[in-house]
Amino acid sequence: MHDRTSLSRRTLLTATAVAAAAGSASALPARASAASSGRIRRLVDRMSLEEKVGQLFVMRVYGHSATDPDQADIDANLAEIGVRTAAELISTYHVGGIIYFAWAHNTRDPHQIAGLSHGIQRAGLAGRVPVPLLIATDQEHGAVARVGKPATLLPGAMALGASESTARAREAARIAGAELAAMGINQNYAPDADVNVNPANPVIGVRSFGADPQAVARMVAAQVEGYQSAGIATAAKHFPGHGDTTDDSHTSLPTIHHTRAQWEELDRPPFRAAIDAGAASIMTAHIVVPALDPSGDPATLSHPIVTGILREQLGYDGVVITDALGMEGVRQKYGDDRVPVLALLAGVDQLLNPPDLDLAWNAVLTAVRSGEISEGRIEASVLRVLALKERLGLFRDPYVSGGGVDRTVGVPEHLAAADRIADATTTLLVNERGLLPLNRRREPNVLVVGADPAAPSGTTGPPTTVLAMALTELGFTATALSTGTAPGAALVDAAVAGSRGKDAVVVATYNVSATSPQRALVAALVATGVPVVTVALRDPYDIARLSGVTASLAAYSWTDVEVRAAARVIAGRVRPVGRLPVPVRRADDPARELYPIGYGLTY
């Protein structure tokens, strides 16, 4: 990261500042100045052990308000954490960070989010030793988004990978970062630095920029620069690389079987790029990598991986944060009382969302008092966390305003930029007989059927309706029939009946497997003789398990911005220019490629 003077947070909240930051590698200074380092050291010296330990935890909390949540959220907080509100959580456990979730009712709307952030910072600064908080969320865009409309939703990682444009990736991150900053969110658990070389990966997939490690590295660096130019701390994840697994670390402990040489070639480059770009933090993965640590410990708890490789070999001295400690991948081998202790001994700084905060917090205190962890080790992590808060300008001004929200979040120029970026991502894989683009005079009547997965943010969709409405706005007569991800015979029959008299049928597919009923739906529609256009709403691999379709597109996500972009390609309003960032392998012979990386048709 280049050493740049930090812009004030209020300046960073405006859309004007986003454009002004475009030429800067990062709005975050590379490190605290000597004077600020001295202030931070004196701050740590004033802290009790309990306050120091608290700074290392990032915790969930229910409610839309820091002091006055709904009664149901108070009840949930009491049941899970033993406190009533976010403010009480901060005063009791001195936590250094809060993570926002939609399901915890933290993200109702931008003004509410800003108010919650304001209340959290007031609570942090009301402590015996006043310390602002890192407020974080998972706003990767695409398949993972905690903040929805009216905030701007942008194409996700694999869609950006399909655009082959680091400039677009950087711009998307700048816009997303400016809007997060306006709402008081100062740390984003993005970008995803995993290289998705396994099509069966159940947890990464389109969250990755692709399967080419060098291309992924370029995109990761661009997004780190974009987010941090808007004053947002990034967290490149999931170190040392979660891209080649068939298991989900939320529910099991995956093993990555890469050799050390394969790890160096495939998994290392994006994290190296993130570090070189000045990533403020890096998130660990709950995965076993025997070639890097033969102990069988997940990487989050591995001293050879966190300290030996990330700290010493890659030279990273920023904040290291665990993935969520409630995930089964980190809980299988050790109890919830040992996990946070072992993570700190491995070399991490922030402990994310333990299932039982009181147990975890007291376990760390006990480990320090018994001598298992030195207080100096705790202070080293506290210093890194506080230095990051200093870099973000939180000690100077942690607050945001409603005016900043109005000037920045979901403004027309951001929404227009999102559409423009999305237009460069849609990938055309099949176009038999030049069916696409459809002509509204020649093929005016279109039926849209298929999957309607719930929006990642809960605020967009359903995709078939959005697609039909977009086509209607573009001059077609389009009707929607939601058939879901597992259509039964009655829905298949209804789709076939609905296709009669239509000029084309557009089928939205979602992760088509060998046994997926979506295959029967597509086959039945193909058999009618009506031209069938499929749009893969998530992983682009669906086409390998479908046959007979006249045209096929990959949209990489089912959020409105990418569904509308697919509609514009179908209607010929924009040319398809996206290129596959992953290979699509044959279903009957996975050793052979059906479509290679870089493949994509146009017109």
Coordinates of C-alpha atoms in Angstrom, one line a residue:
M1 CA 0.0 0.0 0.0
H2 CA 1.3 3.5 -0.8
D3 CA 1.6 5.9 2.0
R4 CA -1.2 8.4 1.5
T5 CA -2.7 10.9 3.7
S6 CA -6.0 9.7 5.2
L7 CA -9.0 11.6 4.0
S8 CA -11.6 12.7 6.6
R9 CA -14.5 10.2 7.0
R10 CA -17.1 12.8 6.2
T11 CA -15.3 13.6 2.9
L12 CA -15.2 9.9 2.2
L13 CA -19.0 9.7 2.5
T14 CA -19.8 11.7 -0.6
A15 CA -20.0 10.3 -4.0
T16 CA -17.7 13.1 -5.1
A17 CA -15.0 11.7 -2.9
V18 CA -15.4 8.3 -4.5
A19 CA -14.5 9.7 -7.8
A20 CA -11.7 11.8 -6.3
A21 CA -10.2 8.7 -4.7
A22 CA -10.0 6.9 -8.0
G23 CA -6.4 7.8 -8.6
S24 CA -5.3 6.8 -5.1
A25 CA -4.0 3.3 -4.3
S26 CA -5.6 3.6 -0.8
A27 CA -7.1 6.3 1.4
L28 CA -5.8 4.4 4.4
P29 CA -2.3 5.3 5.5
A30 CA 0.1 2.4 5.4
R31 CA 0.6 2.5 9.2
A32 CA 0.1 4.7 12.1
S33 CA 2.4 7.7 12.5
A34 CA 4.9 7.7 15.3
A35 CA 2.7 10.1 17.3
S36 CA -0.4 8.0 16.8
S37 CA 1.5 4.9 17.7
G38 CA 2.5 6.5 21.0
R39 CA -1.1 7.5 21.7
I40 CA -2.2 3.9 21.0
R41 CA 0.5 2.5 23.3
R42 CA -0.6 4.8 26.1
L43 CA -4.2 3.8 25.5
V44 CA -3.4 0.1 25.8
D45 CA -1.4 0.9 29.0
R46 CA -4.6 2.3 30.5
M47 CA -6.6 -0.8 29.7
S48 CA -7.4 -3.6 32.1
L49 CA -6.8 -7.2 31.0
E50 CA -10.6 -7.6 30.5
E51 CA -10.7 -4.5 28.2
K52 CA -7.7 -5.8 26.2
V53 CA -9.2 -9.2 25.7
G54 CA -12.5 -7.7 24.8
Q55 CA -10.9 -5.7 22.0
L56 CA -10.1 -9.0 20.2
F57 CA -13.7 -10.1 19.9
V58 CA -16.1 -9.2 17.0
M59 CA -19.6 -10.2 18.0
R60 CA -23.1 -10.4 16.6
V61 CA -25.9 -8.6 18.3
Y62 CA -29.7 -8.6 17.6
G63 CA -31.5 -5.4 16.9
H64 CA -31.9 -2.3 14.7
S65 CA -30.9 0.0 17.5
A66 CA -27.9 0.1 19.9
T67 CA -30.0 1.0 22.9
D68 CA -33.7 0.4 22.0
P69 CA -34.1 -2.8 20.0
D70 CA -37.4 -4.6 19.6
Q71 CA -38.4 -6.9 22.5
A72 CA -37.9 -10.0 20.4
D73 CA -34.3 -8.9 19.8
I74 CA -33.8 -8.2 23.5
D75 CA -35.0 -11.7 24.2
A76 CA -32.6 -13.2 21.6
N77 CA -29.7 -11.2 23.0
L78 CA -30.4 -12.4 26.5
A79 CA -30.7 -16.0 25.4
E80 CA -27.5 -16.0 23.3
I81 CA -25.2 -13.4 24.9
G82 CA -26.7 -12.5 28.3
V83 CA -27.1 -8.8 27.5
R84 CA -30.1 -6.8 26.3
T85 CA -28.6 -4.5 23.7
A86 CA -25.5 -3.7 21.7
A87 CA -24.6 -0.9 24.1
E88 CA -24.8 -3.4 27.0
L89 CA -22.7 -5.9 25.1
I90 CA -20.0 -3.3 24.6
S91 CA -20.0 -2.1 28.2
T92 CA -20.0 -5.7 29.6
Y93 CA -17.4 -7.4 27.3
H94 CA -15.6 -4.3 25.9
V95 CA -15.8 -5.9 22.4
G96 CA -13.7 -4.4 19.7
G97 CA -16.1 -5.0 16.9
I98 CA -19.6 -5.7 15.9
I99 CA -20.7 -7.7 12.8
Y100 CA -24.0 -6.9 11.1
F101 CA -26.4 -9.5 9.7
A102 CA -29.8 -9.1 8.1
W103 CA -31.2 -12.0 10.1
A104 CA -30.1 -10.2 13.3
H105 CA -32.2 -7.3 12.1
N106 CA -29.2 -5.0 11.9
T107 CA -29.8 -3.9 8.3
R108 CA -33.3 -2.8 7.7
D109 CA -32.5 0.3 5.7
P110 CA -29.6 2.7 5.2
H111 CA -30.7 5.4 7.7
Q112 CA -31.4 2.8 10.4
I113 CA -28.0 1.2 9.8
A114 CA -26.3 4.6 10.2
G115 CA -28.3 5.2 13.4
L116 CA -27.3 1.8 14.7
S117 CA -23.6 2.5 13.9
H118 CA -23.8 5.9 15.6
G119 CA -25.2 4.3 18.7
I120 CA -22.5 1.6 18.8
Q121 CA -19.8 4.2 18.5
R122 CA -21.3 6.2 21.3
A123 CA -21.3 3.1 23.5
G124 CA -17.7 2.5 22.7
L125 CA -16.6 6.0 23.5
A126 CA -18.6 6.0 26.7
G127 CA -16.3 3.3 28.2
R128 CA -13.8 3.8 31.0
V129 CA -11.2 3.8 28.3
P130 CA -13.0 5.2 25.2
V131 CA -12.4 3.1 22.1
P132 CA -14.4 3.2 18.8
L133 CA -15.5 0.0 17.2
L134 CA -14.8 -1.8 14.0
I135 CA -18.2 -2.4 12.5
A136 CA -18.1 -5.1 9.9
T137 CA -20.3 -7.1 7.6
D138 CA -20.1 -9.6 4.7
Q139 CA -21.0 -7.4 1.7
E140 CA -19.2 -9.3 -1.1
H141 CA -22.1 -8.5 -3.5
G142 CA -23.5 -11.1 -5.8
A143 CA -24.2 -14.3 -3.8
V144 CA -23.4 -12.7 -0.4
A145 CA -24.9 -9.4 0.6
R146 CA -26.2 -8.3 4.0
V147 CA -27.3 -4.8 3.0
G148 CA -29.9 -4.7 0.3
K149 CA -32.0 -2.1 -1.6
P150 CA -32.1 0.9 -1.6
A151 CA -28.3 0.5 -1.3
T152 CA -26.6 -0.2 -4.6
L153 CA -26.2 -3.9 -5.3
L154 CA -23.3 -4.6 -7.6
P155 CA -22.1 -7.7 -9.6
G156 CA -20.3 -10.3 -7.4
A157 CA -16.8 -11.7 -7.8
M158 CA -17.2 -14.2 -10.5
A159 CA -19.3 -11.8 -12.6
L160 CA -16.5 -9.3 -12.3
G161 CA -14.0 -12.0 -13.2
A162 CA -16.1 -12.6 -16.4
S163 CA -15.7 -8.9 -17.2
E164 CA -11.9 -9.4 -17.2
S165 CA -11.6 -5.8 -16.1
T166 CA -9.7 -4.7 -13.0
A167 CA -11.0 -1.2 -13.6
R168 CA -14.5 -2.4 -13.2
A169 CA -13.7 -4.5 -10.1
R170 CA -12.0 -1.4 -8.6
E171 CA -14.9 0.9 -9.4
A172 CA -17.4 -1.6 -8.0
A173 CA -15.5 -1.8 -4.7
R174 CA -15.2 2.0 -4.5
I175 CA -18.9 2.4 -4.9
A176 CA -19.7 -0.3 -2.4
G177 CA -17.1 1.0 0.0
A178 CA -18.5 4.6 -0.1
E179 CA -22.0 3.3 0.7
L180 CA -20.8 1.1 3.5
A181 CA -18.8 4.0 5.0
A182 CA -21.9 6.3 4.8
M183 CA -23.8 3.8 6.9
G184 CA -21.0 3.6 9.5
I185 CA -19.7 0.2 8.4
N186 CA -15.9 0.5 8.3
Q187 CA -14.7 -3.1 7.7
N188 CA -16.0 -5.4 4.9
Y189 CA -15.2 -9.1 4.9
A190 CA -14.2 -9.0 1.2
P191 CA -12.8 -9.6 -1.3
D192 CA -12.9 -13.4 -1.6
A193 CA -9.3 -14.4 -2.6
D194 CA -10.1 -18.1 -3.1
V195 CA -9.4 -19.7 -6.4
N196 CA -12.4 -21.8 -7.3
V197 CA -10.8 -24.7 -9.2
N198 CA -13.5 -27.2 -8.0
P199 CA -16.9 -26.9 -9.7
A200 CA -18.4 -28.9 -6.8
N201 CA -17.3 -26.4 -4.2
P202 CA -20.5 -25.9 -2.1
V203 CA -19.4 -22.8 -0.2
I204 CA -17.3 -20.6 -2.6
G205 CA -18.3 -21.0 -6.2
V206 CA -19.3 -17.6 -7.6
R207 CA -17.9 -15.8 -4.6
S208 CA -14.5 -16.4 -6.2
F209 CA -13.3 -14.3 -9.1
G210 CA -12.4 -17.5 -11.0
A211 CA -10.1 -20.4 -11.5
D212 CA -7.0 -18.7 -12.9
P213 CA -4.8 -17.7 -9.9
Q214 CA -3.2 -14.8 -11.6
A215 CA -6.5 -13.4 -12.9
V216 CA -7.9 -13.8 -9.4
A217 CA -4.9 -12.1 -7.9
R218 CA -5.4 -9.0 -10.2
M219 CA -9.0 -8.8 -9.2
V220 CA -8.4 -9.1 -5.5
A221 CA -5.8 -6.4 -5.6
A222 CA -8.1 -4.1 -7.5
Q223 CA -10.9 -4.6 -5.0
V224 CA -8.6 -4.1 -2.0
E225 CA -7.6 -0.8 -3.6
G226 CA -11.1 0.2 -4.4
Y227 CA -12.6 -0.5 -1.0
Q228 CA -9.7 1.1 0.9
S229 CA -9.8 4.2 -1.3
A230 CA -13.3 4.7 0.2
G231 CA -12.0 4.3 3.7
I232 CA -13.1 0.7 4.2
A233 CA -10.9 -1.9 5.8
T234 CA -10.9 -5.1 3.6
A235 CA -10.5 -8.7 4.8
A236 CA -9.2 -10.9 2.0
K237 CA -10.4 -14.4 2.7
H238 CA -10.2 -17.4 3.3
F239 CA -6.5 -18.0 4.0
P240 CA -4.8 -20.2 3.0
G241 CA -7.4 -20.9 0.3
H242 CA -10.8 -22.5 0.3
G243 CA -11.3 -22.9 -3.5
D244 CA -10.7 -26.7 -3.9
T245 CA -13.1 -28.5 -1.7
T246 CA -16.4 -30.4 -1.9
D247 CA -17.1 -29.8 1.8
D248 CA -18.6 -26.7 3.4
S249 CA -16.7 -25.4 6.5
H250 CA -20.0 -24.2 7.9
T251 CA -21.1 -27.8 8.5
S252 CA -17.9 -29.9 8.4
L253 CA -14.1 -29.6 8.4
P254 CA -12.8 -29.7 4.8
T255 CA -9.4 -31.0 3.8
I256 CA -7.5 -29.3 0.9
H257 CA -5.3 -32.0 -0.7
H258 CA -3.0 -29.6 -2.6
T259 CA 0.7 -30.2 -2.3
R260 CA 2.9 -27.4 -1.2
A261 CA 3.9 -26.7 -4.8
Q262 CA 0.2 -26.7 -5.8
W263 CA -0.6 -24.3 -3.0
E264 CA 2.2 -22.0 -4.1
E265 CA 0.9 -22.0 -7.7
L266 CA -2.8 -22.0 -7.1
D267 CA -3.8 -20.5 -3.7
R268 CA -0.9 -18.2 -2.7
P269 CA -1.0 -15.6 -5.5
P270 CA -4.3 -13.8 -4.6
F271 CA -3.2 -13.5 -0.9
R272 CA 0.2 -12.3 -2.0
A273 CA -1.6 -9.7 -4.2
A274 CA -3.9 -8.7 -1.3
I275 CA -0.9 -8.1 1.0
D276 CA 1.0 -6.1 -1.7
A277 CA -2.1 -4.0 -2.2
G278 CA -2.2 -3.2 1.5
A279 CA -5.1 -5.3 2.7
A280 CA -6.0 -4.1 6.2
S281 CA -7.0 -7.6 7.3
I282 CA -6.9 -11.2 6.2
M283 CA -9.5 -13.8 7.3
T284 CA -8.5 -17.4 8.0
A285 CA -10.3 -20.5 6.8
H286 CA -11.5 -23.5 8.9
I287 CA -9.8 -26.0 6.6
V288 CA -7.1 -28.6 7.0
V289 CA -4.2 -28.4 4.6
P290 CA -1.8 -31.3 5.4
A291 CA 0.9 -30.0 3.1
L292 CA 1.1 -26.8 5.2
D293 CA 0.4 -28.3 8.6
P294 CA 0.2 -32.1 9.1
S295 CA -1.3 -31.8 12.6
G296 CA -4.9 -32.0 11.3
D297 CA -5.7 -28.6 12.9
P298 CA -7.8 -26.2 10.9
A299 CA -5.8 -23.3 9.5
T300 CA -7.5 -20.9 11.9
L301 CA -5.8 -22.7 14.8
S302 CA -2.6 -23.5 13.0
H303 CA 0.6 -21.8 14.2
P304 CA 2.5 -23.1 11.1
I305 CA 0.0 -21.6 8.8
V306 CA -1.0 -18.3 10.5
T307 CA 2.4 -17.4 12.0
G308 CA 4.8 -19.5 9.9
I309 CA 3.4 -18.8 6.5
L310 CA 1.2 -15.7 6.7
R311 CA 3.2 -13.7 9.2
E312 CA 6.8 -14.9 8.6
Q313 CA 6.9 -16.1 5.0
L314 CA 4.5 -13.7 3.4
G315 CA 5.5 -10.9 5.8
Y316 CA 2.0 -9.9 6.7
D317 CA 1.8 -7.7 9.8
G318 CA -1.8 -6.5 9.5
V319 CA -4.9 -7.7 11.4
V320 CA -5.7 -11.4 11.0
I321 CA -9.2 -12.4 11.8
T322 CA -10.8 -15.8 12.1
D323 CA -13.8 -16.9 10.1
A324 CA -16.9 -17.2 12.3
L325 CA -16.1 -19.4 15.4
G326 CA -19.6 -20.9 15.4
M327 CA -18.9 -22.8 12.2
E328 CA -18.5 -26.6 12.5
G329 CA -15.2 -26.6 10.7
V330 CA -13.5 -25.0 13.7
R331 CA -15.5 -26.7 16.4
Q332 CA -15.1 -30.3 15.5
K333 CA -11.7 -31.0 17.0
Y334 CA -11.7 -28.7 20.1
G335 CA -14.3 -27.3 22.4
D336 CA -15.7 -23.8 22.3
D337 CA -13.5 -22.8 25.2
R338 CA -10.3 -23.9 23.6
V339 CA -10.9 -22.6 20.1
P340 CA -10.3 -18.8 20.9
V341 CA -7.2 -19.6 23.0
L342 CA -5.7 -21.8 20.2
A343 CA -6.5 -19.2 17.6
L344 CA -4.6 -16.5 19.5
L345 CA -1.7 -18.9 20.0
A346 CA -1.7 -19.5 16.3
G347 CA -1.3 -15.8 15.7
V348 CA -4.7 -14.4 14.9
D349 CA -5.8 -11.0 16.2
Q350 CA -9.6 -10.9 16.0
L351 CA -12.0 -13.6 17.1
L352 CA -15.2 -13.5 15.1
N353 CA -18.6 -14.3 16.4
P354 CA -18.0 -17.2 18.9
P355 CA -21.2 -19.2 19.7
D356 CA -20.8 -18.5 23.4
L357 CA -19.1 -15.1 24.0
D358 CA -19.0 -15.4 27.8
L359 CA -17.3 -18.8 27.6
A360 CA -14.8 -17.6 24.9
W361 CA -14.0 -14.3 26.7
N362 CA -13.4 -16.0 30.0
A363 CA -11.4 -18.8 28.4
V364 CA -9.0 -16.2 27.0
L365 CA -8.8 -14.4 30.4
T366 CA -8.1 -17.7 32.1
A367 CA -5.4 -18.6 29.6
V368 CA -3.6 -15.3 30.2
R369 CA -3.9 -15.5 34.0
S370 CA -2.6 -19.1 33.9
G371 CA 0.4 -18.1 31.8
E372 CA -0.7 -20.1 28.7
I373 CA -0.9 -16.9 26.8
S374 CA 1.3 -14.0 27.8
E375 CA -0.3 -10.6 28.3
G376 CA 2.3 -9.3 25.8
R377 CA 0.8 -11.6 23.2
I378 CA -2.6 -10.1 23.8
E379 CA -1.3 -6.6 23.6
A380 CA 0.4 -7.3 20.3
S381 CA -3.0 -8.1 18.8
V382 CA -4.7 -5.2 20.6
L383 CA -2.1 -2.8 19.1
R384 CA -2.8 -4.1 15.6
V385 CA -6.6 -3.7 16.1
L386 CA -6.2 -0.2 17.5
A387 CA -3.8 0.8 14.8
L388 CA -6.4 -0.2 12.2
K389 CA -9.0 1.9 14.0
E390 CA -6.5 4.8 13.9
R391 CA -5.9 4.3 10.2
L392 CA -9.6 4.4 9.5
G393 CA -9.9 7.7 11.3
L394 CA -12.2 6.3 14.0
F395 CA -10.5 7.9 16.9
R396 CA -10.8 11.3 15.2
D397 CA -14.4 11.0 14.0
P398 CA -16.3 7.6 14.2
Y399 CA -19.8 9.1 13.5
V400 CA -21.9 9.2 10.3
S401 CA -24.9 11.3 9.5
G402 CA -28.2 11.0 7.7
G403 CA -27.1 13.6 5.2
G404 CA -24.1 11.4 4.3
V405 CA -26.5 8.5 3.7
D406 CA -28.7 10.7 1.4
R407 CA -25.7 11.9 -0.6
T408 CA -24.2 8.5 -1.1
V409 CA -26.4 5.4 -0.7
G410 CA -28.2 4.2 -3.7
V411 CA -27.8 7.5 -5.6
P412 CA -28.6 7.4 -9.3
E413 CA -24.9 7.6 -10.4
H414 CA -24.1 4.5 -8.4
L415 CA -27.1 2.6 -9.7
A416 CA -26.2 3.5 -13.3
A417 CA -22.6 2.4 -12.7
A418 CA -23.8 -0.9 -11.3
D419 CA -25.9 -1.5 -14.5
R420 CA -23.0 -0.5 -16.7
I421 CA -20.6 -2.8 -14.9
A422 CA -23.1 -5.7 -15.1
D423 CA -23.4 -5.2 -18.8
A424 CA -19.8 -6.3 -19.2
T425 CA -20.3 -9.6 -17.2
T426 CA -23.0 -11.6 -18.9
T427 CA -21.5 -14.5 -20.8
L428 CA -23.1 -16.1 -23.9
L429 CA -22.2 -19.8 -24.1
V430 CA -24.6 -21.2 -26.7
N431 CA -26.4 -19.4 -29.6
E432 CA -27.7 -22.0 -32.1
R433 CA -28.9 -20.6 -35.4
G434 CA -28.2 -17.1 -34.1
L435 CA -31.4 -17.0 -32.0
L436 CA -30.1 -14.2 -29.8
P437 CA -30.6 -11.4 -29.7
L438 CA -34.4 -11.9 -29.8
N439 CA -36.2 -9.5 -32.0
R440 CA -39.3 -7.9 -30.4
R441 CA -41.0 -7.9 -33.8
R442 CA -40.0 -11.4 -34.8
E443 CA -40.2 -13.1 -31.4
P444 CA -42.4 -10.8 -29.3
N445 CA -44.0 -13.3 -27.0
V446 CA -41.7 -14.8 -24.3
L447 CA -42.4 -17.1 -21.4
V448 CA -40.0 -16.9 -18.5
V449 CA -39.9 -19.9 -16.1
G450 CA -37.5 -21.4 -13.7
A451 CA -35.8 -21.0 -10.3
D452 CA -36.6 -18.2 -7.9
P453 CA -34.0 -18.4 -5.1
A454 CA -34.4 -15.9 -2.3
A455 CA -32.3 -12.8 -2.7
P456 CA -29.0 -12.8 -0.7
S457 CA -30.0 -9.5 0.8
G458 CA -33.7 -10.3 1.0
T459 CA -34.5 -7.2 -1.0
T460 CA -34.4 -8.2 -4.7
G461 CA -36.2 -10.6 -7.0
P462 CA -37.8 -12.9 -7.6
P463 CA -35.6 -13.5 -10.7
T464 CA -38.2 -14.8 -13.1
T465 CA -40.4 -11.8 -12.4
V466 CA -37.5 -9.4 -12.7
L467 CA -36.4 -11.0 -16.0
A468 CA -40.0 -10.9 -17.4
M469 CA -40.5 -7.3 -16.3
A470 CA -37.1 -6.3 -17.8
L471 CA -38.0 -7.9 -21.1
T472 CA -41.4 -6.2 -21.1
E473 CA -39.8 -2.9 -20.6
L474 CA -37.5 -3.7 -23.6
G475 CA -40.6 -4.1 -25.8
F476 CA -41.5 -7.8 -25.5
T477 CA -44.6 -9.4 -24.1
A478 CA -43.1 -11.5 -21.4
T479 CA -44.9 -13.5 -18.7
A480 CA -43.3 -15.2 -15.7
L481 CA -44.0 -18.6 -14.2
S482 CA -42.0 -19.6 -11.2
T483 CA -41.2 -23.3 -11.2
G484 CA -38.5 -23.4 -8.5
T485 CA -35.3 -25.3 -8.2
A486 CA -37.2 -28.7 -7.9
P487 CA -40.2 -28.5 -10.2
G488 CA -42.5 -31.5 -10.0
A489 CA -44.6 -32.9 -12.8
A490 CA -47.4 -30.5 -12.4
L491 CA -45.1 -27.4 -12.7
V492 CA -43.4 -29.0 -15.7
D493 CA -46.7 -29.6 -17.4
A494 CA -47.8 -26.0 -16.6
A495 CA -44.6 -24.6 -18.1
V496 CA -45.1 -26.8 -21.3
A497 CA -48.7 -25.5 -21.5
G498 CA -47.6 -22.0 -21.0
S499 CA -45.0 -22.3 -23.8
R500 CA -47.7 -22.9 -26.4
G501 CA -47.9 -19.9 -28.8
K502 CA -44.7 -18.4 -27.4
D503 CA -41.8 -17.4 -29.6
A504 CA -39.2 -18.3 -27.0
V505 CA -39.0 -19.7 -23.5
V506 CA -36.3 -18.3 -21.1
V507 CA -35.5 -20.7 -18.3
A508 CA -33.7 -19.4 -15.2
T509 CA -31.6 -22.3 -13.8
Y510 CA -29.8 -22.5 -10.4
N511 CA -27.0 -25.0 -9.7
V512 CA -28.2 -27.9 -11.9
S513 CA -26.9 -31.2 -10.6
A514 CA -27.0 -34.6 -12.2
T515 CA -30.3 -35.4 -10.4
S516 CA -31.9 -32.0 -10.5
P517 CA -35.5 -31.8 -11.6
Q518 CA -34.6 -28.7 -13.5
R519 CA -33.2 -31.0 -16.2
A520 CA -36.6 -32.5 -16.7
L521 CA -38.1 -29.1 -17.0
V522 CA -35.6 -28.0 -19.7
A523 CA -36.0 -31.3 -21.6
A524 CA -39.7 -31.0 -21.6
L525 CA -39.6 -27.5 -23.0
V526 CA -37.0 -28.4 -25.6
A527 CA -39.3 -31.2 -26.8
T528 CA -42.0 -28.6 -27.6
G529 CA -39.9 -27.2 -30.4
V530 CA -40.1 -23.7 -28.9
P531 CA -36.6 -22.2 -28.7
V532 CA -35.3 -22.5 -25.2
V533 CA -32.8 -19.9 -23.7
T534 CA -31.3 -20.8 -20.3
V535 CA -29.9 -18.3 -17.9
A536 CA -27.6 -19.7 -15.2
L537 CA -28.4 -17.6 -12.1
R538 CA -25.4 -18.9 -10.0
D539 CA -22.6 -21.2 -11.0
P540 CA -22.0 -21.2 -14.8
Y541 CA -21.6 -25.0 -14.9
D542 CA -25.4 -25.6 -15.5
I543 CA -25.0 -25.8 -19.2
A544 CA -22.9 -29.0 -18.9
R545 CA -26.0 -30.9 -17.7
L546 CA -28.5 -29.5 -20.1
S547 CA -29.0 -30.5 -23.8
G548 CA -30.9 -29.3 -26.7
V549 CA -31.2 -25.7 -25.7
T550 CA -31.0 -23.0 -28.4
A551 CA -29.1 -20.5 -26.4
S552 CA -27.5 -20.3 -23.0
L553 CA -26.2 -17.4 -20.8
A554 CA -24.3 -17.3 -17.5
A555 CA -25.4 -14.4 -15.2
Y556 CA -23.4 -15.5 -12.1
S557 CA -26.0 -14.2 -9.7
W558 CA -29.7 -13.8 -9.2
T559 CA -29.7 -10.2 -7.9
D560 CA -31.6 -7.7 -9.9
V561 CA -28.6 -6.0 -11.4
E562 CA -27.3 -9.1 -13.0
V563 CA -30.7 -10.5 -14.1
R564 CA -31.5 -7.2 -15.8
A565 CA -28.2 -7.3 -17.5
A566 CA -29.0 -10.7 -18.9
A567 CA -32.3 -9.4 -20.2
R568 CA -30.5 -6.6 -22.0
V569 CA -28.3 -9.2 -23.7
I570 CA -31.3 -11.3 -24.7
A571 CA -33.0 -8.3 -26.1
G572 CA -29.9 -7.1 -28.0
R573 CA -29.7 -3.8 -26.1
V574 CA -26.1 -4.7 -25.2
R575 CA -23.6 -7.1 -26.7
P576 CA -22.5 -10.1 -24.6
V577 CA -18.8 -9.5 -23.8
G578 CA -18.3 -11.6 -20.6
R579 CA -15.8 -14.4 -20.8
L580 CA -15.8 -17.5 -18.6
P581 CA -13.5 -17.1 -15.6
V582 CA -13.7 -20.8 -14.9
P583 CA -13.7 -23.8 -17.2
V584 CA -17.0 -25.7 -17.7
R585 CA -16.2 -29.4 -17.9
R586 CA -18.3 -32.1 -19.6
A587 CA -20.8 -33.8 -17.3
D588 CA -20.0 -37.2 -18.8
D589 CA -16.2 -36.8 -18.8
P590 CA -15.1 -34.1 -16.2
A591 CA -11.5 -34.5 -17.4
R592 CA -12.5 -32.8 -20.7
E593 CA -13.5 -29.2 -21.0
L594 CA -16.8 -28.3 -22.7
Y595 CA -15.9 -24.6 -22.6
P596 CA -12.4 -23.3 -21.5
I597 CA -11.6 -20.2 -19.4
G598 CA -12.0 -17.2 -21.6
Y599 CA -14.8 -18.7 -23.7
G600 CA -17.7 -16.5 -24.6
L601 CA -19.7 -15.7 -27.7
T602 CA -20.9 -12.3 -28.9
Y603 CA -22.9 -10.6 -31.6

